[in-house]
Amino acid sequence: GFSEIMMEERFGPLGNERYRDYLKDINASGAHVVSLLNDLLDLSKIEAGKMELSFEQVDLNEVTQQSVAIMQTQASRARVIVRTAPSMNIPGIVADTRSIGQIVLNLLSNSIKFTGAGGQVIVSTAANDDGHVTLRVRDTGIGMSEKDIETALQPFRQLATSSRTDASGTGLGLPLTKALVEANRARFEIKSAVNAGTLVEIAF
Protein backbone atom coordinates (compact mmCIF):
# COMPACT_ATOMS: atom_id res chain seq x y z
CA GLY A 1 0.00 0.00 0.00
CA PHE A 2 2.80 2.45 0.86
CA SER A 3 4.56 1.62 -2.42
CA GLU A 4 1.36 2.48 -4.33
CA ILE A 5 1.10 5.83 -2.52
CA MET A 6 4.73 6.61 -3.41
CA MET A 7 4.27 5.54 -7.06
CA GLU A 8 1.33 7.96 -7.30
CA GLU A 9 3.51 10.70 -5.74
CA ARG A 10 0.63 11.84 -3.51
CA PHE A 11 2.91 13.80 -1.16
CA GLY A 12 5.34 15.16 -3.72
CA PRO A 13 7.68 14.09 -6.53
CA LEU A 14 10.09 11.18 -6.08
CA GLY A 15 12.90 13.16 -7.61
CA ASN A 16 14.53 10.36 -9.57
CA GLU A 17 13.03 8.01 -12.18
CA ARG A 18 15.10 5.11 -10.83
CA TYR A 19 13.11 5.25 -7.58
CA ARG A 20 9.94 4.60 -9.59
CA ASP A 21 11.48 1.42 -11.05
CA TYR A 22 12.46 0.26 -7.55
CA LEU A 23 8.94 0.93 -6.30
CA LYS A 24 7.42 -1.10 -9.14
CA ASP A 25 9.65 -4.03 -8.13
CA ILE A 26 8.72 -3.63 -4.45
CA ASN A 27 5.02 -3.45 -5.35
CA ALA A 28 5.17 -6.51 -7.65
CA SER A 29 7.10 -8.51 -5.03
CA GLY A 30 4.60 -7.55 -2.33
CA ALA A 31 1.68 -8.59 -4.53
CA HIS A 32 3.40 -11.92 -5.24
CA VAL A 33 3.88 -12.60 -1.51
CA VAL A 34 0.24 -11.70 -0.75
CA SER A 35 -0.91 -14.05 -3.54
CA LEU A 36 1.29 -16.84 -2.18
CA LEU A 37 -0.01 -16.36 1.37
CA ASN A 38 -3.63 -16.39 0.19
CA ASP A 39 -3.04 -19.62 -1.74
CA LEU A 40 -1.30 -21.18 1.27
CA LEU A 41 -4.13 -20.17 3.60
CA ASP A 42 -6.74 -21.60 1.22
CA LEU A 43 -4.81 -24.86 0.84
CA SER A 44 -4.29 -25.26 4.59
CA LYS A 45 -7.97 -24.47 5.30
CA ILE A 46 -9.09 -27.11 2.80
CA GLU A 47 -6.67 -29.71 4.24
CA ALA A 48 -7.92 -28.93 7.77
CA GLY A 49 -11.57 -29.07 6.65
CA LYS A 50 -12.03 -25.44 7.70
CA MET A 51 -12.68 -23.88 4.29
CA GLU A 52 -15.94 -21.94 4.51
CA LEU A 53 -17.90 -22.63 1.34
CA SER A 54 -21.35 -21.25 0.61
CA PHE A 55 -23.20 -23.78 -1.55
CA GLU A 56 -25.85 -22.36 -3.84
CA GLN A 57 -27.19 -22.65 -7.39
CA VAL A 58 -24.40 -21.51 -9.73
CA ASP A 59 -24.65 -20.68 -13.44
CA LEU A 60 -21.40 -22.30 -14.63
CA ASN A 61 -21.56 -20.60 -18.05
CA GLU A 62 -21.86 -17.16 -16.46
CA VAL A 63 -18.93 -17.72 -14.04
CA THR A 64 -16.85 -19.10 -16.93
CA GLN A 65 -17.56 -16.11 -19.19
CA GLN A 66 -16.68 -13.67 -16.38
CA SER A 67 -13.37 -15.48 -15.77
CA VAL A 68 -12.52 -15.49 -19.49
CA ALA A 69 -13.19 -11.73 -19.65
CA ILE A 70 -10.82 -11.16 -16.70
CA MET A 71 -8.05 -13.20 -18.38
CA GLN A 72 -8.34 -11.63 -21.84
CA THR A 73 -5.62 -9.03 -21.14
CA GLN A 74 -3.13 -11.72 -20.08
CA ALA A 75 -4.06 -13.82 -23.12
CA SER A 76 -3.66 -10.86 -25.51
CA ARG A 77 -0.27 -10.04 -24.02
CA ALA A 78 0.84 -13.65 -24.59
CA ARG A 79 -0.80 -13.64 -28.06
CA VAL A 80 -2.92 -16.64 -27.12
CA ILE A 81 -6.49 -16.98 -28.44
CA VAL A 82 -9.12 -17.91 -25.83
CA ARG A 83 -12.31 -19.43 -27.24
CA THR A 84 -15.45 -20.45 -25.39
CA ALA A 85 -17.92 -23.18 -26.32
CA PRO A 86 -20.65 -23.14 -23.67
CA SER A 87 -23.53 -25.60 -23.84
CA MET A 88 -26.87 -23.85 -23.57
CA ASN A 89 -28.51 -26.98 -22.15
CA ILE A 90 -26.67 -27.37 -18.85
CA PRO A 91 -28.55 -27.12 -15.55
CA GLY A 92 -27.31 -25.00 -12.66
CA ILE A 93 -24.79 -26.71 -10.38
CA VAL A 94 -24.71 -26.59 -6.58
CA ALA A 95 -21.33 -25.16 -5.61
CA ASP A 96 -19.48 -22.21 -4.02
CA THR A 97 -19.49 -19.35 -6.54
CA ARG A 98 -16.26 -17.67 -5.34
CA SER A 99 -14.16 -20.82 -5.44
CA ILE A 100 -15.60 -21.89 -8.82
CA GLY A 101 -14.43 -18.54 -10.20
CA GLN A 102 -10.99 -19.12 -8.66
CA ILE A 103 -10.82 -22.61 -10.21
CA VAL A 104 -11.58 -21.30 -13.72
CA LEU A 105 -9.14 -18.38 -13.34
CA ASN A 106 -6.36 -20.71 -12.15
CA LEU A 107 -6.90 -23.12 -15.05
CA LEU A 108 -7.01 -20.31 -17.62
CA SER A 109 -3.88 -18.69 -16.16
CA ASN A 110 -2.00 -22.00 -16.33
CA SER A 111 -3.10 -22.73 -19.90
CA ILE A 112 -2.16 -19.26 -21.14
CA LYS A 113 1.19 -19.43 -19.32
CA PHE A 114 2.20 -22.70 -20.96
CA THR A 115 0.79 -22.04 -24.44
CA GLY A 116 3.04 -20.34 -26.97
CA ALA A 117 2.16 -17.31 -29.08
CA GLY A 118 -0.41 -18.25 -31.70
CA GLY A 119 -1.76 -21.08 -29.56
CA GLN A 120 -5.31 -21.55 -28.35
CA VAL A 121 -7.18 -22.19 -25.12
CA ILE A 122 -10.71 -23.58 -25.46
CA VAL A 123 -13.13 -23.43 -22.52
CA SER A 124 -16.31 -25.48 -22.84
CA THR A 125 -19.20 -26.77 -20.75
CA ALA A 126 -21.42 -29.78 -21.34
CA ALA A 127 -24.11 -31.91 -19.69
CA ASN A 128 -23.22 -35.60 -19.65
CA ASP A 129 -25.60 -38.56 -19.90
CA ASP A 130 -24.58 -39.66 -16.38
CA GLY A 131 -26.05 -36.48 -14.86
CA HIS A 132 -22.75 -34.63 -14.45
CA VAL A 133 -22.07 -31.10 -15.71
CA THR A 134 -18.53 -30.89 -17.09
CA LEU A 135 -16.19 -27.94 -17.46
CA ARG A 136 -13.29 -28.49 -19.87
CA VAL A 137 -10.22 -26.30 -20.35
CA ARG A 138 -8.12 -27.49 -23.30
CA ASP A 139 -4.96 -25.84 -24.61
CA THR A 140 -2.47 -26.35 -27.44
CA GLY A 141 0.49 -25.73 -25.12
CA ILE A 142 3.70 -27.58 -24.32
CA GLY A 143 1.89 -30.36 -22.46
CA MET A 144 3.14 -32.71 -19.74
CA SER A 145 4.23 -36.31 -19.36
CA GLU A 146 2.60 -38.62 -16.77
CA LYS A 147 5.53 -37.91 -14.43
CA ASP A 148 5.13 -34.14 -15.00
CA ILE A 149 1.43 -34.35 -14.08
CA GLU A 150 2.29 -36.20 -10.87
CA THR A 151 4.84 -33.49 -10.00
CA ALA A 152 2.52 -30.60 -10.94
CA LEU A 153 -0.15 -31.85 -8.52
CA GLN A 154 2.27 -31.71 -5.57
CA PRO A 155 2.51 -28.36 -3.71
CA PHE A 156 5.67 -26.28 -4.32
CA ARG A 157 6.95 -28.53 -7.12
CA GLN A 158 7.98 -26.64 -10.26
CA LEU A 159 8.17 -28.52 -13.55
CA ALA A 160 11.35 -28.63 -15.59
CA THR A 161 9.17 -27.41 -18.50
CA SER A 162 8.78 -24.07 -16.69
CA SER A 163 12.25 -23.17 -17.94
CA ARG A 164 10.93 -23.46 -21.52
CA THR A 165 8.58 -20.56 -20.88
CA ASP A 166 8.72 -17.23 -19.11
CA ALA A 167 6.53 -18.82 -16.43
CA SER A 168 7.27 -18.22 -12.80
CA GLY A 169 5.04 -19.29 -9.96
CA THR A 170 4.77 -20.83 -6.55
CA GLY A 171 3.93 -24.40 -7.53
CA LEU A 172 0.55 -24.07 -5.81
CA GLY A 173 -1.73 -23.42 -8.82
CA LEU A 174 -2.78 -26.95 -9.74
CA PRO A 175 -2.70 -28.48 -6.21
CA LEU A 176 -4.92 -25.66 -4.91
CA THR A 177 -7.24 -25.91 -7.92
CA LYS A 178 -7.64 -29.69 -7.43
CA ALA A 179 -8.27 -29.18 -3.69
CA LEU A 180 -10.92 -26.51 -4.43
CA VAL A 181 -12.60 -28.80 -6.96
CA GLU A 182 -12.77 -31.63 -4.45
CA ALA A 183 -14.02 -29.24 -1.72
CA ASN A 184 -16.88 -28.48 -4.12
CA ARG A 185 -17.66 -32.22 -4.29
CA ALA A 186 -16.57 -32.38 -7.92
CA ARG A 187 -14.12 -34.62 -9.82
CA PHE A 188 -10.81 -33.34 -11.21
CA GLU A 189 -9.09 -35.05 -14.13
CA ILE A 190 -6.09 -33.98 -16.19
CA LYS A 191 -4.93 -35.45 -19.50
CA SER A 192 -1.79 -34.31 -21.27
CA ALA A 193 1.14 -35.34 -23.43
CA VAL A 194 4.42 -33.57 -24.20
CA ASN A 195 4.00 -31.11 -27.11
CA ALA A 196 0.34 -32.14 -27.44
CA GLY A 197 -1.40 -29.73 -25.06
CA THR A 198 -3.36 -30.31 -21.88
CA LEU A 199 -7.01 -31.02 -21.09
CA VAL A 200 -8.48 -30.49 -17.62
CA GLU A 201 -11.97 -31.83 -16.95
CA ILE A 202 -14.05 -31.00 -13.90
CA ALA A 203 -17.27 -32.94 -13.40
CA PHE A 204 -19.89 -31.48 -11.03
PDB file of C-alpha atoms in Angstrom:
ATOM      1  CA  GLY A   1       0.000   0.000   0.000  1.00  0.00           C
ATOM      2  CA  PHE A   2       2.802   2.446   0.860  1.00  0.00           C
ATOM      3  CA  SER A   3       4.564   1.616  -2.424  1.00  0.00           C
ATOM      4  CA  GLU A   4       1.360   2.476  -4.326  1.00  0.00           C
ATOM      5  CA  ILE A   5       1.104   5.833  -2.523  1.00  0.00           C
ATOM      6  CA  MET A   6       4.727   6.614  -3.414  1.00  0.00           C
ATOM      7  CA  MET A   7       4.270   5.538  -7.055  1.00  0.00           C
ATOM      8  CA  GLU A   8       1.328   7.958  -7.304  1.00  0.00           C
ATOM      9  CA  GLU A   9       3.510  10.698  -5.741  1.00  0.00           C
ATOM     10  CA  ARG A  10       0.630  11.837  -3.512  1.00  0.00           C
ATOM     11  CA  PHE A  11       2.905  13.797  -1.165  1.00  0.00           C
ATOM     12  CA  GLY A  12       5.343  15.164  -3.719  1.00  0.00           C
ATOM     13  CA  PRO A  13       7.680  14.090  -6.534  1.00  0.00           C
ATOM     14  CA  LEU A  14      10.088  11.181  -6.080  1.00  0.00           C
ATOM     15  CA  GLY A  15      12.901  13.162  -7.613  1.00  0.00           C
ATOM     16  CA  ASN A  16      14.531  10.358  -9.570  1.00  0.00           C
ATOM     17  CA  GLU A  17      13.027   8.008 -12.179  1.00  0.00           C
ATOM     18  CA  ARG A  18      15.099   5.111 -10.831  1.00  0.00           C
ATOM     19  CA  TYR A  19      13.106   5.252  -7.580  1.00  0.00           C
ATOM     20  CA  ARG A  20       9.939   4.601  -9.594  1.00  0.00           C
ATOM     21  CA  ASP A  21      11.476   1.419 -11.051  1.00  0.00           C
ATOM     22  CA  TYR A  22      12.462   0.259  -7.554  1.00  0.00           C
ATOM     23  CA  LEU A  23       8.938   0.934  -6.296  1.00  0.00           C
ATOM     24  CA  LYS A  24       7.423  -1.105  -9.145  1.00  0.00           C
ATOM     25  CA  ASP A  25       9.647  -4.035  -8.132  1.00  0.00           C
ATOM     26  CA  ILE A  26       8.717  -3.633  -4.446  1.00  0.00           C
ATOM     27  CA  ASN A  27       5.018  -3.454  -5.351  1.00  0.00           C
ATOM     28  CA  ALA A  28       5.172  -6.514  -7.653  1.00  0.00           C
ATOM     29  CA  SER A  29       7.104  -8.514  -5.031  1.00  0.00           C
ATOM     30  CA  GLY A  30       4.605  -7.550  -2.332  1.00  0.00           C
ATOM     31  CA  ALA A  31       1.676  -8.586  -4.528  1.00  0.00           C
ATOM     32  CA  HIS A  32       3.400 -11.917  -5.236  1.00  0.00           C
ATOM     33  CA  VAL A  33       3.879 -12.598  -1.512  1.00  0.00           C
ATOM     34  CA  VAL A  34       0.237 -11.699  -0.752  1.00  0.00           C
ATOM     35  CA  SER A  35      -0.910 -14.049  -3.542  1.00  0.00           C
ATOM     36  CA  LEU A  36       1.290 -16.843  -2.182  1.00  0.00           C
ATOM     37  CA  LEU A  37      -0.010 -16.359   1.368  1.00  0.00           C
ATOM     38  CA  ASN A  38      -3.625 -16.391   0.193  1.00  0.00           C
ATOM     39  CA  ASP A  39      -3.036 -19.625  -1.739  1.00  0.00           C
ATOM     40  CA  LEU A  40      -1.295 -21.184   1.275  1.00  0.00           C
ATOM     41  CA  LEU A  41      -4.132 -20.174   3.596  1.00  0.00           C
ATOM     42  CA  ASP A  42      -6.743 -21.603   1.220  1.00  0.00           C
ATOM     43  CA  LEU A  43      -4.809 -24.860   0.843  1.00  0.00           C
ATOM     44  CA  SER A  44      -4.290 -25.257   4.594  1.00  0.00           C
ATOM     45  CA  LYS A  45      -7.967 -24.469   5.300  1.00  0.00           C
ATOM     46  CA  ILE A  46      -9.088 -27.112   2.801  1.00  0.00           C
ATOM     47  CA  GLU A  47      -6.674 -29.712   4.242  1.00  0.00           C
ATOM     48  CA  ALA A  48      -7.918 -28.933   7.771  1.00  0.00           C
ATOM     49  CA  GLY A  49     -11.565 -29.072   6.651  1.00  0.00           C
ATOM     50  CA  LYS A  50     -12.026 -25.436   7.695  1.00  0.00           C
ATOM     51  CA  MET A  51     -12.683 -23.879   4.291  1.00  0.00           C
ATOM     52  CA  GLU A  52     -15.940 -21.943   4.506  1.00  0.00           C
ATOM     53  CA  LEU A  53     -17.902 -22.628   1.345  1.00  0.00           C
ATOM     54  CA  SER A  54     -21.349 -21.251   0.612  1.00  0.00           C
ATOM     55  CA  PHE A  55     -23.196 -23.784  -1.554  1.00  0.00           C
ATOM     56  CA  GLU A  56     -25.848 -22.361  -3.844  1.00  0.00           C
ATOM     57  CA  GLN A  57     -27.191 -22.648  -7.394  1.00  0.00           C
ATOM     58  CA  VAL A  58     -24.395 -21.512  -9.727  1.00  0.00           C
ATOM     59  CA  ASP A  59     -24.650 -20.684 -13.436  1.00  0.00           C
ATOM     60  CA  LEU A  60     -21.401 -22.298 -14.629  1.00  0.00           C
ATOM     61  CA  ASN A  61     -21.562 -20.599 -18.054  1.00  0.00           C
ATOM     62  CA  GLU A  62     -21.865 -17.156 -16.456  1.00  0.00           C
ATOM     63  CA  VAL A  63     -18.930 -17.723 -14.042  1.00  0.00           C
ATOM     64  CA  THR A  64     -16.847 -19.102 -16.929  1.00  0.00           C
ATOM     65  CA  GLN A  65     -17.560 -16.108 -19.187  1.00  0.00           C
ATOM     66  CA  GLN A  66     -16.677 -13.671 -16.382  1.00  0.00           C
ATOM     67  CA  SER A  67     -13.368 -15.480 -15.772  1.00  0.00           C
ATOM     68  CA  VAL A  68     -12.518 -15.493 -19.495  1.00  0.00           C
ATOM     69  CA  ALA A  69     -13.189 -11.733 -19.652  1.00  0.00           C
ATOM     70  CA  ILE A  70     -10.816 -11.155 -16.698  1.00  0.00           C
ATOM     71  CA  MET A  71      -8.045 -13.205 -18.378  1.00  0.00           C
ATOM     72  CA  GLN A  72      -8.336 -11.626 -21.842  1.00  0.00           C
ATOM     73  CA  THR A  73      -5.624  -9.032 -21.136  1.00  0.00           C
ATOM     74  CA  GLN A  74      -3.126 -11.718 -20.076  1.00  0.00           C
ATOM     75  CA  ALA A  75      -4.057 -13.820 -23.118  1.00  0.00           C
ATOM     76  CA  SER A  76      -3.663 -10.864 -25.510  1.00  0.00           C
ATOM     77  CA  ARG A  77      -0.267 -10.036 -24.019  1.00  0.00           C
ATOM     78  CA  ALA A  78       0.841 -13.647 -24.586  1.00  0.00           C
ATOM     79  CA  ARG A  79      -0.802 -13.640 -28.059  1.00  0.00           C
ATOM     80  CA  VAL A  80      -2.923 -16.644 -27.115  1.00  0.00           C
ATOM     81  CA  ILE A  81      -6.493 -16.983 -28.438  1.00  0.00           C
ATOM     82  CA  VAL A  82      -9.119 -17.912 -25.830  1.00  0.00           C
ATOM     83  CA  ARG A  83     -12.308 -19.430 -27.242  1.00  0.00           C
ATOM     84  CA  THR A  84     -15.454 -20.447 -25.393  1.00  0.00           C
ATOM     85  CA  ALA A  85     -17.922 -23.176 -26.322  1.00  0.00           C
ATOM     86  CA  PRO A  86     -20.648 -23.141 -23.672  1.00  0.00           C
ATOM     87  CA  SER A  87     -23.533 -25.605 -23.842  1.00  0.00           C
ATOM     88  CA  MET A  88     -26.875 -23.848 -23.574  1.00  0.00           C
ATOM     89  CA  ASN A  89     -28.511 -26.979 -22.152  1.00  0.00           C
ATOM     90  CA  ILE A  90     -26.670 -27.374 -18.851  1.00  0.00           C
ATOM     91  CA  PRO A  91     -28.553 -27.116 -15.553  1.00  0.00           C
ATOM     92  CA  GLY A  92     -27.314 -24.998 -12.655  1.00  0.00           C
ATOM     93  CA  ILE A  93     -24.786 -26.709 -10.384  1.00  0.00           C
ATOM     94  CA  VAL A  94     -24.709 -26.594  -6.580  1.00  0.00           C
ATOM     95  CA  ALA A  95     -21.327 -25.156  -5.615  1.00  0.00           C
ATOM     96  CA  ASP A  96     -19.480 -22.214  -4.020  1.00  0.00           C
ATOM     97  CA  THR A  97     -19.489 -19.347  -6.541  1.00  0.00           C
ATOM     98  CA  ARG A  98     -16.263 -17.668  -5.340  1.00  0.00           C
ATOM     99  CA  SER A  99     -14.164 -20.818  -5.440  1.00  0.00           C
ATOM    100  CA  ILE A 100     -15.599 -21.895  -8.822  1.00  0.00           C
ATOM    101  CA  GLY A 101     -14.427 -18.537 -10.202  1.00  0.00           C
ATOM    102  CA  GLN A 102     -10.993 -19.118  -8.662  1.00  0.00           C
ATOM    103  CA  ILE A 103     -10.817 -22.605 -10.208  1.00  0.00           C
ATOM    104  CA  VAL A 104     -11.579 -21.299 -13.719  1.00  0.00           C
ATOM    105  CA  LEU A 105      -9.137 -18.377 -13.344  1.00  0.00           C
ATOM    106  CA  ASN A 106      -6.359 -20.715 -12.149  1.00  0.00           C
ATOM    107  CA  LEU A 107      -6.899 -23.119 -15.050  1.00  0.00           C
ATOM    108  CA  LEU A 108      -7.005 -20.307 -17.623  1.00  0.00           C
ATOM    109  CA  SER A 109      -3.880 -18.688 -16.164  1.00  0.00           C
ATOM    110  CA  ASN A 110      -2.002 -22.004 -16.327  1.00  0.00           C
ATOM    111  CA  SER A 111      -3.099 -22.730 -19.895  1.00  0.00           C
ATOM    112  CA  ILE A 112      -2.163 -19.256 -21.137  1.00  0.00           C
ATOM    113  CA  LYS A 113       1.191 -19.428 -19.320  1.00  0.00           C
ATOM    114  CA  PHE A 114       2.197 -22.701 -20.965  1.00  0.00           C
ATOM    115  CA  THR A 115       0.789 -22.041 -24.443  1.00  0.00           C
ATOM    116  CA  GLY A 116       3.042 -20.340 -26.972  1.00  0.00           C
ATOM    117  CA  ALA A 117       2.158 -17.306 -29.078  1.00  0.00           C
ATOM    118  CA  GLY A 118      -0.409 -18.249 -31.705  1.00  0.00           C
ATOM    119  CA  GLY A 119      -1.762 -21.078 -29.564  1.00  0.00           C
ATOM    120  CA  GLN A 120      -5.310 -21.554 -28.353  1.00  0.00           C
ATOM    121  CA  VAL A 121      -7.178 -22.194 -25.119  1.00  0.00           C
ATOM    122  CA  ILE A 122     -10.709 -23.577 -25.462  1.00  0.00           C
ATOM    123  CA  VAL A 123     -13.127 -23.434 -22.524  1.00  0.00           C
ATOM    124  CA  SER A 124     -16.305 -25.480 -22.844  1.00  0.00           C
ATOM    125  CA  THR A 125     -19.195 -26.773 -20.754  1.00  0.00           C
ATOM    126  CA  ALA A 126     -21.424 -29.775 -21.335  1.00  0.00           C
ATOM    127  CA  ALA A 127     -24.112 -31.905 -19.693  1.00  0.00           C
ATOM    128  CA  ASN A 128     -23.218 -35.597 -19.648  1.00  0.00           C
ATOM    129  CA  ASP A 129     -25.604 -38.555 -19.901  1.00  0.00           C
ATOM    130  CA  ASP A 130     -24.577 -39.658 -16.382  1.00  0.00           C
ATOM    131  CA  GLY A 131     -26.050 -36.476 -14.860  1.00  0.00           C
ATOM    132  CA  HIS A 132     -22.753 -34.627 -14.454  1.00  0.00           C
ATOM    133  CA  VAL A 133     -22.070 -31.103 -15.713  1.00  0.00           C
ATOM    134  CA  THR A 134     -18.534 -30.889 -17.092  1.00  0.00           C
ATOM    135  CA  LEU A 135     -16.193 -27.938 -17.455  1.00  0.00           C
ATOM    136  CA  ARG A 136     -13.288 -28.490 -19.867  1.00  0.00           C
ATOM    137  CA  VAL A 137     -10.219 -26.304 -20.355  1.00  0.00           C
ATOM    138  CA  ARG A 138      -8.124 -27.490 -23.301  1.00  0.00           C
ATOM    139  CA  ASP A 139      -4.956 -25.844 -24.607  1.00  0.00           C
ATOM    140  CA  THR A 140      -2.469 -26.348 -27.441  1.00  0.00           C
ATOM    141  CA  GLY A 141       0.490 -25.728 -25.121  1.00  0.00           C
ATOM    142  CA  ILE A 142       3.702 -27.583 -24.323  1.00  0.00           C
ATOM    143  CA  GLY A 143       1.888 -30.362 -22.459  1.00  0.00           C
ATOM    144  CA  MET A 144       3.136 -32.706 -19.739  1.00  0.00           C
ATOM    145  CA  SER A 145       4.226 -36.313 -19.362  1.00  0.00           C
ATOM    146  CA  GLU A 146       2.603 -38.624 -16.768  1.00  0.00           C
ATOM    147  CA  LYS A 147       5.527 -37.910 -14.431  1.00  0.00           C
ATOM    148  CA  ASP A 148       5.126 -34.139 -15.004  1.00  0.00           C
ATOM    149  CA  ILE A 149       1.425 -34.351 -14.076  1.00  0.00           C
ATOM    150  CA  GLU A 150       2.291 -36.201 -10.869  1.00  0.00           C
ATOM    151  CA  THR A 151       4.843 -33.488 -10.001  1.00  0.00           C
ATOM    152  CA  ALA A 152       2.518 -30.600 -10.939  1.00  0.00           C
ATOM    153  CA  LEU A 153      -0.146 -31.850  -8.519  1.00  0.00           C
ATOM    154  CA  GLN A 154       2.275 -31.708  -5.570  1.00  0.00           C
ATOM    155  CA  PRO A 155       2.508 -28.358  -3.707  1.00  0.00           C
ATOM    156  CA  PHE A 156       5.673 -26.281  -4.321  1.00  0.00           C
ATOM    157  CA  ARG A 157       6.945 -28.530  -7.117  1.00  0.00           C
ATOM    158  CA  GLN A 158       7.981 -26.638 -10.258  1.00  0.00           C
ATOM    159  CA  LEU A 159       8.167 -28.522 -13.548  1.00  0.00           C
ATOM    160  CA  ALA A 160      11.349 -28.626 -15.587  1.00  0.00           C
ATOM    161  CA  THR A 161       9.173 -27.411 -18.500  1.00  0.00           C
ATOM    162  CA  SER A 162       8.780 -24.068 -16.688  1.00  0.00           C
ATOM    163  CA  SER A 163      12.251 -23.165 -17.938  1.00  0.00           C
ATOM    164  CA  ARG A 164      10.934 -23.463 -21.521  1.00  0.00           C
ATOM    165  CA  THR A 165       8.577 -20.558 -20.880  1.00  0.00           C
ATOM    166  CA  ASP A 166       8.716 -17.226 -19.110  1.00  0.00           C
ATOM    167  CA  ALA A 167       6.533 -18.816 -16.434  1.00  0.00           C
ATOM    168  CA  SER A 168       7.268 -18.219 -12.798  1.00  0.00           C
ATOM    169  CA  GLY A 169       5.045 -19.289  -9.962  1.00  0.00           C
ATOM    170  CA  THR A 170       4.767 -20.825  -6.547  1.00  0.00           C
ATOM    171  CA  GLY A 171       3.931 -24.397  -7.533  1.00  0.00           C
ATOM    172  CA  LEU A 172       0.546 -24.067  -5.812  1.00  0.00           C
ATOM    173  CA  GLY A 173      -1.729 -23.416  -8.818  1.00  0.00           C
ATOM    174  CA  LEU A 174      -2.778 -26.955  -9.740  1.00  0.00           C
ATOM    175  CA  PRO A 175      -2.700 -28.483  -6.212  1.00  0.00           C
ATOM    176  CA  LEU A 176      -4.916 -25.660  -4.915  1.00  0.00           C
ATOM    177  CA  THR A 177      -7.240 -25.915  -7.917  1.00  0.00           C
ATOM    178  CA  LYS A 178      -7.639 -29.691  -7.432  1.00  0.00           C
ATOM    179  CA  ALA A 179      -8.271 -29.178  -3.694  1.00  0.00           C
ATOM    180  CA  LEU A 180     -10.916 -26.509  -4.427  1.00  0.00           C
ATOM    181  CA  VAL A 181     -12.597 -28.796  -6.963  1.00  0.00           C
ATOM    182  CA  GLU A 182     -12.773 -31.635  -4.445  1.00  0.00           C
ATOM    183  CA  ALA A 183     -14.019 -29.244  -1.717  1.00  0.00           C
ATOM    184  CA  ASN A 184     -16.883 -28.480  -4.122  1.00  0.00           C
ATOM    185  CA  ARG A 185     -17.659 -32.219  -4.287  1.00  0.00           C
ATOM    186  CA  ALA A 186     -16.565 -32.378  -7.920  1.00  0.00           C
ATOM    187  CA  ARG A 187     -14.124 -34.622  -9.821  1.00  0.00           C
ATOM    188  CA  PHE A 188     -10.808 -33.340 -11.206  1.00  0.00           C
ATOM    189  CA  GLU A 189      -9.090 -35.052 -14.129  1.00  0.00           C
ATOM    190  CA  ILE A 190      -6.093 -33.976 -16.194  1.00  0.00           C
ATOM    191  CA  LYS A 191      -4.925 -35.450 -19.499  1.00  0.00           C
ATOM    192  CA  SER A 192      -1.793 -34.311 -21.268  1.00  0.00           C
ATOM    193  CA  ALA A 193       1.139 -35.338 -23.431  1.00  0.00           C
ATOM    194  CA  VAL A 194       4.417 -33.573 -24.201  1.00  0.00           C
ATOM    195  CA  ASN A 195       3.999 -31.113 -27.105  1.00  0.00           C
ATOM    196  CA  ALA A 196       0.344 -32.136 -27.441  1.00  0.00           C
ATOM    197  CA  GLY A 197      -1.403 -29.728 -25.063  1.00  0.00           C
ATOM    198  CA  THR A 198      -3.362 -30.312 -21.876  1.00  0.00           C
ATOM    199  CA  LEU A 199      -7.015 -31.021 -21.094  1.00  0.00           C
ATOM    200  CA  VAL A 200      -8.479 -30.486 -17.618  1.00  0.00           C
ATOM    201  CA  GLU A 201     -11.972 -31.832 -16.955  1.00  0.00           C
ATOM    202  CA  ILE A 202     -14.052 -31.001 -13.900  1.00  0.00           C
ATOM    203  CA  ALA A 203     -17.269 -32.944 -13.400  1.00  0.00           C
ATOM    204  CA  PHE A 204     -19.888 -31.478 -11.033  1.00  0.00           C
TER     205      PHE A 204
END
